[in-house]
Short mmCIF file of C-alpha atoms in Angstrom, two decimals:
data_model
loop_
_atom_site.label_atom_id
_atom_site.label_comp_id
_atom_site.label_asym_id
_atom_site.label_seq_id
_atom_site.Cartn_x
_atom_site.Cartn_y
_atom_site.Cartn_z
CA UNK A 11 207.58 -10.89 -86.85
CA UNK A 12 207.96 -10.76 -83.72
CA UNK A 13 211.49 -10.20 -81.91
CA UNK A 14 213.83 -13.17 -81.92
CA UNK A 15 214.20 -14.54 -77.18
CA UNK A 16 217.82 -13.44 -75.64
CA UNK A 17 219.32 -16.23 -75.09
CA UNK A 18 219.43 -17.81 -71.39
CA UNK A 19 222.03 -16.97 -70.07
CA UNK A 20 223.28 -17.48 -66.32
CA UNK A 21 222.16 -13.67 -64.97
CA UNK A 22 218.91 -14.12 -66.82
CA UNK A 23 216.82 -14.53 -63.91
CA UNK A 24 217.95 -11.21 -62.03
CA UNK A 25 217.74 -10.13 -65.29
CA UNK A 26 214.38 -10.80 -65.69
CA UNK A 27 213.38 -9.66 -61.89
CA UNK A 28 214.90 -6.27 -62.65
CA UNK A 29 212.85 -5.51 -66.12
CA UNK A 30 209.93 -6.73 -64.16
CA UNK A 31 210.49 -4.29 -61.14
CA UNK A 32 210.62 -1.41 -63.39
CA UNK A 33 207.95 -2.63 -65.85
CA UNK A 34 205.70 -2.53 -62.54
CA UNK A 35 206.28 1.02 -61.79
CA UNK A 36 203.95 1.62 -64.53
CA UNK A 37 201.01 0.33 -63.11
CA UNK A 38 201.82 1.60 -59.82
CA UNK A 39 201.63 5.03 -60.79
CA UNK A 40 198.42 4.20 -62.86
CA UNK A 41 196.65 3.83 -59.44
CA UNK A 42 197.34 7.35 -58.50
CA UNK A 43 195.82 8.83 -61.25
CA UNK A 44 192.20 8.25 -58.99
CA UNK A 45 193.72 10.20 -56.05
CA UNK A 46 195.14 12.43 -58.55
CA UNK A 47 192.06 13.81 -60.61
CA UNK A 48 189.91 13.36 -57.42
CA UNK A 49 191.62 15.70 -55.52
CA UNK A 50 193.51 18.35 -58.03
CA UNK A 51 192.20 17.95 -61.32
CA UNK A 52 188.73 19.88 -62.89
CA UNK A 53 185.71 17.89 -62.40
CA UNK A 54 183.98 15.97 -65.58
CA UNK A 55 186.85 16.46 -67.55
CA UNK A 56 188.58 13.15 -68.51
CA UNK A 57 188.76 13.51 -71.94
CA UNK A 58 191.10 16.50 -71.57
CA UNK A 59 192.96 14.77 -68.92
CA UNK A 60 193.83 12.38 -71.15
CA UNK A 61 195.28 14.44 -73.90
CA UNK A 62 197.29 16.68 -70.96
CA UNK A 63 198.83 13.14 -70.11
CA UNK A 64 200.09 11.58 -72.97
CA UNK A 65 200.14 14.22 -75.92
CA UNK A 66 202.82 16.57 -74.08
CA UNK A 67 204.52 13.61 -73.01
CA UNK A 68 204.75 12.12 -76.63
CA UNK A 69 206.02 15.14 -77.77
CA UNK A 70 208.63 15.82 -75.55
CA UNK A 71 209.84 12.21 -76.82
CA UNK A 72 209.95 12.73 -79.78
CA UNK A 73 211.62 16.26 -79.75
CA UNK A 74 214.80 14.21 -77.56
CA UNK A 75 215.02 11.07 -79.97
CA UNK A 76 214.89 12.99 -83.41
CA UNK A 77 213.38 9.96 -84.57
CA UNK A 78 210.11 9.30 -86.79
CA UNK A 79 208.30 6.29 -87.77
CA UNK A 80 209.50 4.81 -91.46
CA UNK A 81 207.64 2.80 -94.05
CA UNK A 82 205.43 0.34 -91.95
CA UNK A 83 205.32 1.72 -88.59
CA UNK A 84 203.51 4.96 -89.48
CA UNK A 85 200.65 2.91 -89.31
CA UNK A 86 201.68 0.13 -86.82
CA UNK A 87 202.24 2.74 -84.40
CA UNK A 88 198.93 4.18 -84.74
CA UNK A 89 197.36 1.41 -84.66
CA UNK A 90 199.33 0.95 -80.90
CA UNK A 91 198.74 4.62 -80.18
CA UNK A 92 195.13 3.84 -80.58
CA UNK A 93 195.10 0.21 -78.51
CA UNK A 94 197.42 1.21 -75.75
CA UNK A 95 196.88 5.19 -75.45
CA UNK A 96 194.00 6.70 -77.13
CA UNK A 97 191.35 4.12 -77.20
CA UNK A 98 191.94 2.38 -73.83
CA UNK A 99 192.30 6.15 -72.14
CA UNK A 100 188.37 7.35 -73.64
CA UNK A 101 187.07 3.86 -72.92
CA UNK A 102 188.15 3.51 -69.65
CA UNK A 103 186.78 7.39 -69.04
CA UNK A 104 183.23 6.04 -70.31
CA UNK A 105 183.61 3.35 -68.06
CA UNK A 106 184.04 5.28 -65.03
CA UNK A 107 181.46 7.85 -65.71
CA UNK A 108 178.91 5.66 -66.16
CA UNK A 109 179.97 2.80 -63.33
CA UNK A 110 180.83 2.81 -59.76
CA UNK A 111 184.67 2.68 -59.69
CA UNK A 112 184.72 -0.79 -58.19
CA UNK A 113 182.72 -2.31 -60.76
CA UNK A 114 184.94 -0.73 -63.75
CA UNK A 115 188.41 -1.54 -62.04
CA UNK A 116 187.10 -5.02 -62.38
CA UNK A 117 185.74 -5.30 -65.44
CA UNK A 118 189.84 -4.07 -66.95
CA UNK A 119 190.94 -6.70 -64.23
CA UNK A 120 190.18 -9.34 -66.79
CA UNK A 121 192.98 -8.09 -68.81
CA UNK A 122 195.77 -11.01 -68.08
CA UNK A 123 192.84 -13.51 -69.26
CA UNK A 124 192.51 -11.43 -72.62
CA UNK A 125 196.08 -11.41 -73.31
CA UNK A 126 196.23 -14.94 -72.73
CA UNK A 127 193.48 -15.59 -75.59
CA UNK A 128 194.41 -13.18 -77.87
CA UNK A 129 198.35 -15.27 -77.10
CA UNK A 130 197.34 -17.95 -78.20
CA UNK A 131 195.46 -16.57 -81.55
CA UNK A 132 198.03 -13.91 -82.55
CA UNK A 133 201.30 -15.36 -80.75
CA UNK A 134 200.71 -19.01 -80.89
CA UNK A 135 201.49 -19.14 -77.46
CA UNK A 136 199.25 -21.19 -75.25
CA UNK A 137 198.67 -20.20 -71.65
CA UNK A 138 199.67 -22.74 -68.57
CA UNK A 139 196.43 -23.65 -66.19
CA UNK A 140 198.92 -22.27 -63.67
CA UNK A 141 198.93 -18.39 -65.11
CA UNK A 142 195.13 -19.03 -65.91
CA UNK A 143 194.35 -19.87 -62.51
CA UNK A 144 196.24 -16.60 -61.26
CA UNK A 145 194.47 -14.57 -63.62
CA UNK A 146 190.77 -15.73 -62.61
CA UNK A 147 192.42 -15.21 -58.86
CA UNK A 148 193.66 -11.77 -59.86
CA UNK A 149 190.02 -10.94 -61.06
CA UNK A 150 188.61 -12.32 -57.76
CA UNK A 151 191.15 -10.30 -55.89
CA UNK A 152 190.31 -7.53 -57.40
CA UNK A 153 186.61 -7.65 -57.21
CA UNK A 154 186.58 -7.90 -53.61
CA UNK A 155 188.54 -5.10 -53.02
CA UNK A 156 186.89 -2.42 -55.08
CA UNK A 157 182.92 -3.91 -55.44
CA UNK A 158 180.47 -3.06 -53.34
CA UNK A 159 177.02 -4.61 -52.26
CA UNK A 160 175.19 -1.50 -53.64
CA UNK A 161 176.98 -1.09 -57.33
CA UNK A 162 174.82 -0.59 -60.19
CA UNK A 163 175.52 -1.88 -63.93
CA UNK A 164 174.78 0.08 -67.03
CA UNK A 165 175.08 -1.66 -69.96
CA UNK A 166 177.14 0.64 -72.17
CA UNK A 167 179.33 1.35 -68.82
CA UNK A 168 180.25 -2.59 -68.68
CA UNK A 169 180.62 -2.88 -72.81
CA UNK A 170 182.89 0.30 -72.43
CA UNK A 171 184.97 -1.35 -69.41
CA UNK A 172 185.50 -4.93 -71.63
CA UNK A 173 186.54 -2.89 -74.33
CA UNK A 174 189.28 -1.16 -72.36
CA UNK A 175 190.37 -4.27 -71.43
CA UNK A 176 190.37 -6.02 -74.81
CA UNK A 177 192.08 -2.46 -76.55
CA UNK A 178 194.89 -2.63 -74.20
CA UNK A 179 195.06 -6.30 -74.04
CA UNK A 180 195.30 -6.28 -77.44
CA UNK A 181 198.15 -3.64 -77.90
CA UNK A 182 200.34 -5.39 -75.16
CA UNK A 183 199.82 -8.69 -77.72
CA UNK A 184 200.84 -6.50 -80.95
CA UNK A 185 203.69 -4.71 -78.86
CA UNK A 186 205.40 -8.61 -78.44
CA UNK A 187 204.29 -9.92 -81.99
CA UNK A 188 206.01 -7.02 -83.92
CA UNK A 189 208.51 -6.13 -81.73
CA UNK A 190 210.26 -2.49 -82.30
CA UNK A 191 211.70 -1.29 -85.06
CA UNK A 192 215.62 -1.94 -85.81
CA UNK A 193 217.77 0.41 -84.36
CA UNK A 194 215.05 2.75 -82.54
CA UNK A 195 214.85 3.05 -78.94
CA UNK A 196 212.03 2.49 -76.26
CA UNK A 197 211.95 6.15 -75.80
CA UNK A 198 211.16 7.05 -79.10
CA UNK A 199 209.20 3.95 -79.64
CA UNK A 200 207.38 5.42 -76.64
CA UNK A 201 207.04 8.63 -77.95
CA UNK A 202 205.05 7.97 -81.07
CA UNK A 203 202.53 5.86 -79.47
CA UNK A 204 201.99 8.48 -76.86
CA UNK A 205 201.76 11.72 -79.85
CA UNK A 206 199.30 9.06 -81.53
CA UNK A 207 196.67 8.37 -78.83
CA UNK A 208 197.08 11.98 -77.85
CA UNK A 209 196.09 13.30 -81.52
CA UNK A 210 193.23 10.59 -80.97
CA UNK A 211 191.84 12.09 -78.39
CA UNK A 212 192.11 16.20 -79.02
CA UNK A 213 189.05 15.81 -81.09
CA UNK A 214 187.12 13.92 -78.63
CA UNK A 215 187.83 15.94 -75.62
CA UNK A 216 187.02 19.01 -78.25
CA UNK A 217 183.30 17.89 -79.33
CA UNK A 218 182.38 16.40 -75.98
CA UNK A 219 184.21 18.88 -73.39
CA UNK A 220 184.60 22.34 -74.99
CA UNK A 221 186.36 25.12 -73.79
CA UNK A 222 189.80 25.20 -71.38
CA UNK A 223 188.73 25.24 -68.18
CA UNK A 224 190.63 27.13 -65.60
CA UNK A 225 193.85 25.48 -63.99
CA UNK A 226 194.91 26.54 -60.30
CA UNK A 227 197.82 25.55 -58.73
CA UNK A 228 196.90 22.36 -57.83
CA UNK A 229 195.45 21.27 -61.13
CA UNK A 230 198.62 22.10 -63.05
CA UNK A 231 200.63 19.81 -60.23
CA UNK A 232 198.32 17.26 -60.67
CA UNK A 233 198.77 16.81 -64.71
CA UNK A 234 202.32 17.74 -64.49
CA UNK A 235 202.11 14.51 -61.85
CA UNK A 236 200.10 12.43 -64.67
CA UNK A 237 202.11 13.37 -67.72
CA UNK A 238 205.58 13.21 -66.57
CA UNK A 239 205.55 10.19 -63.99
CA UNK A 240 202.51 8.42 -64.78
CA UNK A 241 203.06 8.97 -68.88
CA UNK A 242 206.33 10.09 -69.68
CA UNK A 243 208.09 7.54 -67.34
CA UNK A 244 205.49 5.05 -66.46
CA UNK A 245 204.81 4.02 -70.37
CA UNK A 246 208.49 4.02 -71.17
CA UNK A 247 208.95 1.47 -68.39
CA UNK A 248 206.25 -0.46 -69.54
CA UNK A 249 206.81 -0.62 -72.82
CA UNK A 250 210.23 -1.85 -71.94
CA UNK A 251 208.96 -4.74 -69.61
CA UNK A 252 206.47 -5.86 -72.18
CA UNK A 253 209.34 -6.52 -75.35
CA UNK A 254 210.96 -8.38 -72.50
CA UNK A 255 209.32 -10.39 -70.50
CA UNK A 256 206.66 -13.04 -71.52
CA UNK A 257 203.62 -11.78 -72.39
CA UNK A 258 201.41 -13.27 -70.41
CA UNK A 259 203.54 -12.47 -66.87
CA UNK A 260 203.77 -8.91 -67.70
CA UNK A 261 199.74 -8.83 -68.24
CA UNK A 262 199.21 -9.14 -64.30
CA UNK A 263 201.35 -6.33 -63.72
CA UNK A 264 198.59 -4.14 -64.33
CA UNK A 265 196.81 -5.68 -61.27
CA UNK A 266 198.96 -3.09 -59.31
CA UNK A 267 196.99 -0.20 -60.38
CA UNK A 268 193.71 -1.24 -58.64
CA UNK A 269 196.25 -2.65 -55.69
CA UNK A 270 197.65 0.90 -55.32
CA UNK A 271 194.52 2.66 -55.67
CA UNK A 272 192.95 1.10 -53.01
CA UNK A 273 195.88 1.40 -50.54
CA UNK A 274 196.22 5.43 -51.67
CA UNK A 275 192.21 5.36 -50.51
CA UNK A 276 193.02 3.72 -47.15
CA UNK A 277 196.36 5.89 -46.22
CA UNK A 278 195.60 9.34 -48.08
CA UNK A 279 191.60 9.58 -48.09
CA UNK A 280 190.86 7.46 -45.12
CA UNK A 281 188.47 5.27 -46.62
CA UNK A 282 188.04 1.98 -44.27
CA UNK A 283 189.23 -1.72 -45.61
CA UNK A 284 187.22 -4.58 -44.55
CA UNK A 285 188.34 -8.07 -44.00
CA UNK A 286 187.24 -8.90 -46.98
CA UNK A 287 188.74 -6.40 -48.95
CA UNK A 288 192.11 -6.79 -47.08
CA UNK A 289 191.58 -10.62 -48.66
CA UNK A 290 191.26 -9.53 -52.05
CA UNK A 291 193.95 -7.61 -51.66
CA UNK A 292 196.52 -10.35 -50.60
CA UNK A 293 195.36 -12.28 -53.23
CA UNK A 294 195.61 -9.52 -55.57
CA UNK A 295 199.09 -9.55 -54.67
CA UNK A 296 199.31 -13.40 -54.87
CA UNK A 297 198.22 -13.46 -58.27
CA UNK A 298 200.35 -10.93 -59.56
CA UNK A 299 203.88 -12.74 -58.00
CA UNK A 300 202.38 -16.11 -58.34
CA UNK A 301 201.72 -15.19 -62.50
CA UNK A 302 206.03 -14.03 -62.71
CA UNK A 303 206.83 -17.80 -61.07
CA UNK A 304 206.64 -21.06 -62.73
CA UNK A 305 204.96 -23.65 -60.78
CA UNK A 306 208.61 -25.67 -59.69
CA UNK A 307 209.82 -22.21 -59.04
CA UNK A 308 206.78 -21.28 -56.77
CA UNK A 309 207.54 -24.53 -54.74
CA UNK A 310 211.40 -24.22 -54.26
CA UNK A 311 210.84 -20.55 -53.17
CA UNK A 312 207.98 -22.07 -50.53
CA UNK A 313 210.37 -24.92 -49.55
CA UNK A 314 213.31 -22.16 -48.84
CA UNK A 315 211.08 -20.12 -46.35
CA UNK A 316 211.52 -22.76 -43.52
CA UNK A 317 215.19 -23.53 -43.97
CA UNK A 318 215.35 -19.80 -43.66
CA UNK A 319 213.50 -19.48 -40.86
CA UNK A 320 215.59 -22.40 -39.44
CA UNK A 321 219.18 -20.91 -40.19
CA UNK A 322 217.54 -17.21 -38.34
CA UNK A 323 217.03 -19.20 -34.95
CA UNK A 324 220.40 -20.69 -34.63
#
């Protein structure tokens, strides 16, 4: 079942502006994770990168809350670990191996549109045309920031990217449906999706990756980076935002990590932004505020930009 709606009340709305503002640190600090394992991190190892970021982090949860799953959330929260953490972590790592970086960050960009299916089938909650618009906007947005006229496809690369999308799509859907359980905290609620996906993926990054490699300075900085801020933090905030807000607004939130990325690319590594990508980046960011607003709300917050204007020049 899933969690019974606060009622409205008359601070809802900055309510609902501050869970999103923290919910969209999250992504944020998604799209440093490029810059991140670029720069600091051991080459070709992504599988291990993902257990350094979330298993640690899950731990350290769970060894502050005291608290372990009862009855049915053992396996609901593996099943989350695995949608939200574990899976969506060594699917998106396939997906970047074997595609150019623009072509994957699009292909997970279809997220708000999966959420909004799997809404309807799982939530009963059927999406406006307004937030479907967005999210074909967000996807376009998206596309021209990151794609490039020379990307190649591989067909297990794009199945791998999809699937990302769908496994996390799908775990933001079961997150809202179910709810948390009574009396436990997002921290620890956190926690045991983060120790499941990590136990999911020791194996993997075992068979496929082998040995330790060695850590300098730079790559310990760089996972202590990705667990604690980008993990530890990042998912607690997330997890918050999505048992709060609707749904299908929180979906586009993850629209910031390819928005982020990009701008890291232009400010840190000095990689050039076209006009068109500097388009698809404002309507990126269009999408992603335009998918929080209702249309009447959209339209009173246009109509208040000229009185503004007006009262500024008296």
């Amino acid at each position: 079942m899933a969690q019974a709606r606060e009622p409205a009340t008359a601070d809802g709305a900055p309510r609902t502006a501050v869970f999103t503002a923290l919910a969209a640190v999250a992504p944020m600090t998604w799209g440093t994770t490029y810059l991140v394992t670029t720069q600091f991190l051991p080459p070709d190892r992504p599988l291990l990168s993902g257990v350094l970021r979330t298993l640690p982090a899950g731990l350290v949860l769970l060894l502050l809350t005291h608290a372990l799953p009862r009855g049915r959330w053992w396996w609901r929260c593996a099943v989350l670990g695995v949608l939200n953490i574990g899976a969506f972590n060594a699917l998106l790592f396939v997906a970047a191996y074997r595609l150019p970086g623009g072509v994957a960050a699009t292909l997970t960009s279809m997220q708000p549109l999966l959420v909004a299916g799997l809404g309807i089938v799982l939530l009963g909650e059927r999406p406006t045309p307004w937030r479907l618009g967005w999210g074909v906007a967000g996807v376009a947005g998206v596309a021209l920031m990151v794609l490039r006229g020379n990307a190649t496809f591989d067909v297990l690369g794009i199945v791998a990217g999809v699937a990302a999308a769908a496994s996390m799509a799908t775990g933001i859907v079961l997150v809202k449906r179910w709810g948390a359980p009574t009396g436990v905290g997002v921290l620890a609620f956190t926690g045991w999706q983060l120790t499941a996906g990590g136990l999911l993926l020791v194996p993997l990054a075992v068979l496929f990756e082998g040995a330790l490699p060695h850590f300098d300075a730079a790559a310990v900085g760089g996972y202590a980076w990705l667990a604690v801020v980008g993990t530890l933090v990042a998912y607690a905030l997330w997890f918050q935002g999505v048992g709060r807000l609707p749904v299908a607004a929180v979906s586009f939130l993850v629209l910031l990590s390819p928005v982020v990325a990009t701008a890291l690319g232009w400010l840190a590594l000095g990689e050039p932004l076209t006009t068109l990508q500097t388009a698809g980046f404002l309507l990126a960011m269009a999408s992603i505020v335009g998918a929080q607003l209702t249309p009447q709300a959209a339209r009173a917050l246009l109509d208040a930009i000229p009185r503004t204007r007006a009262s500024a020049t008296r």
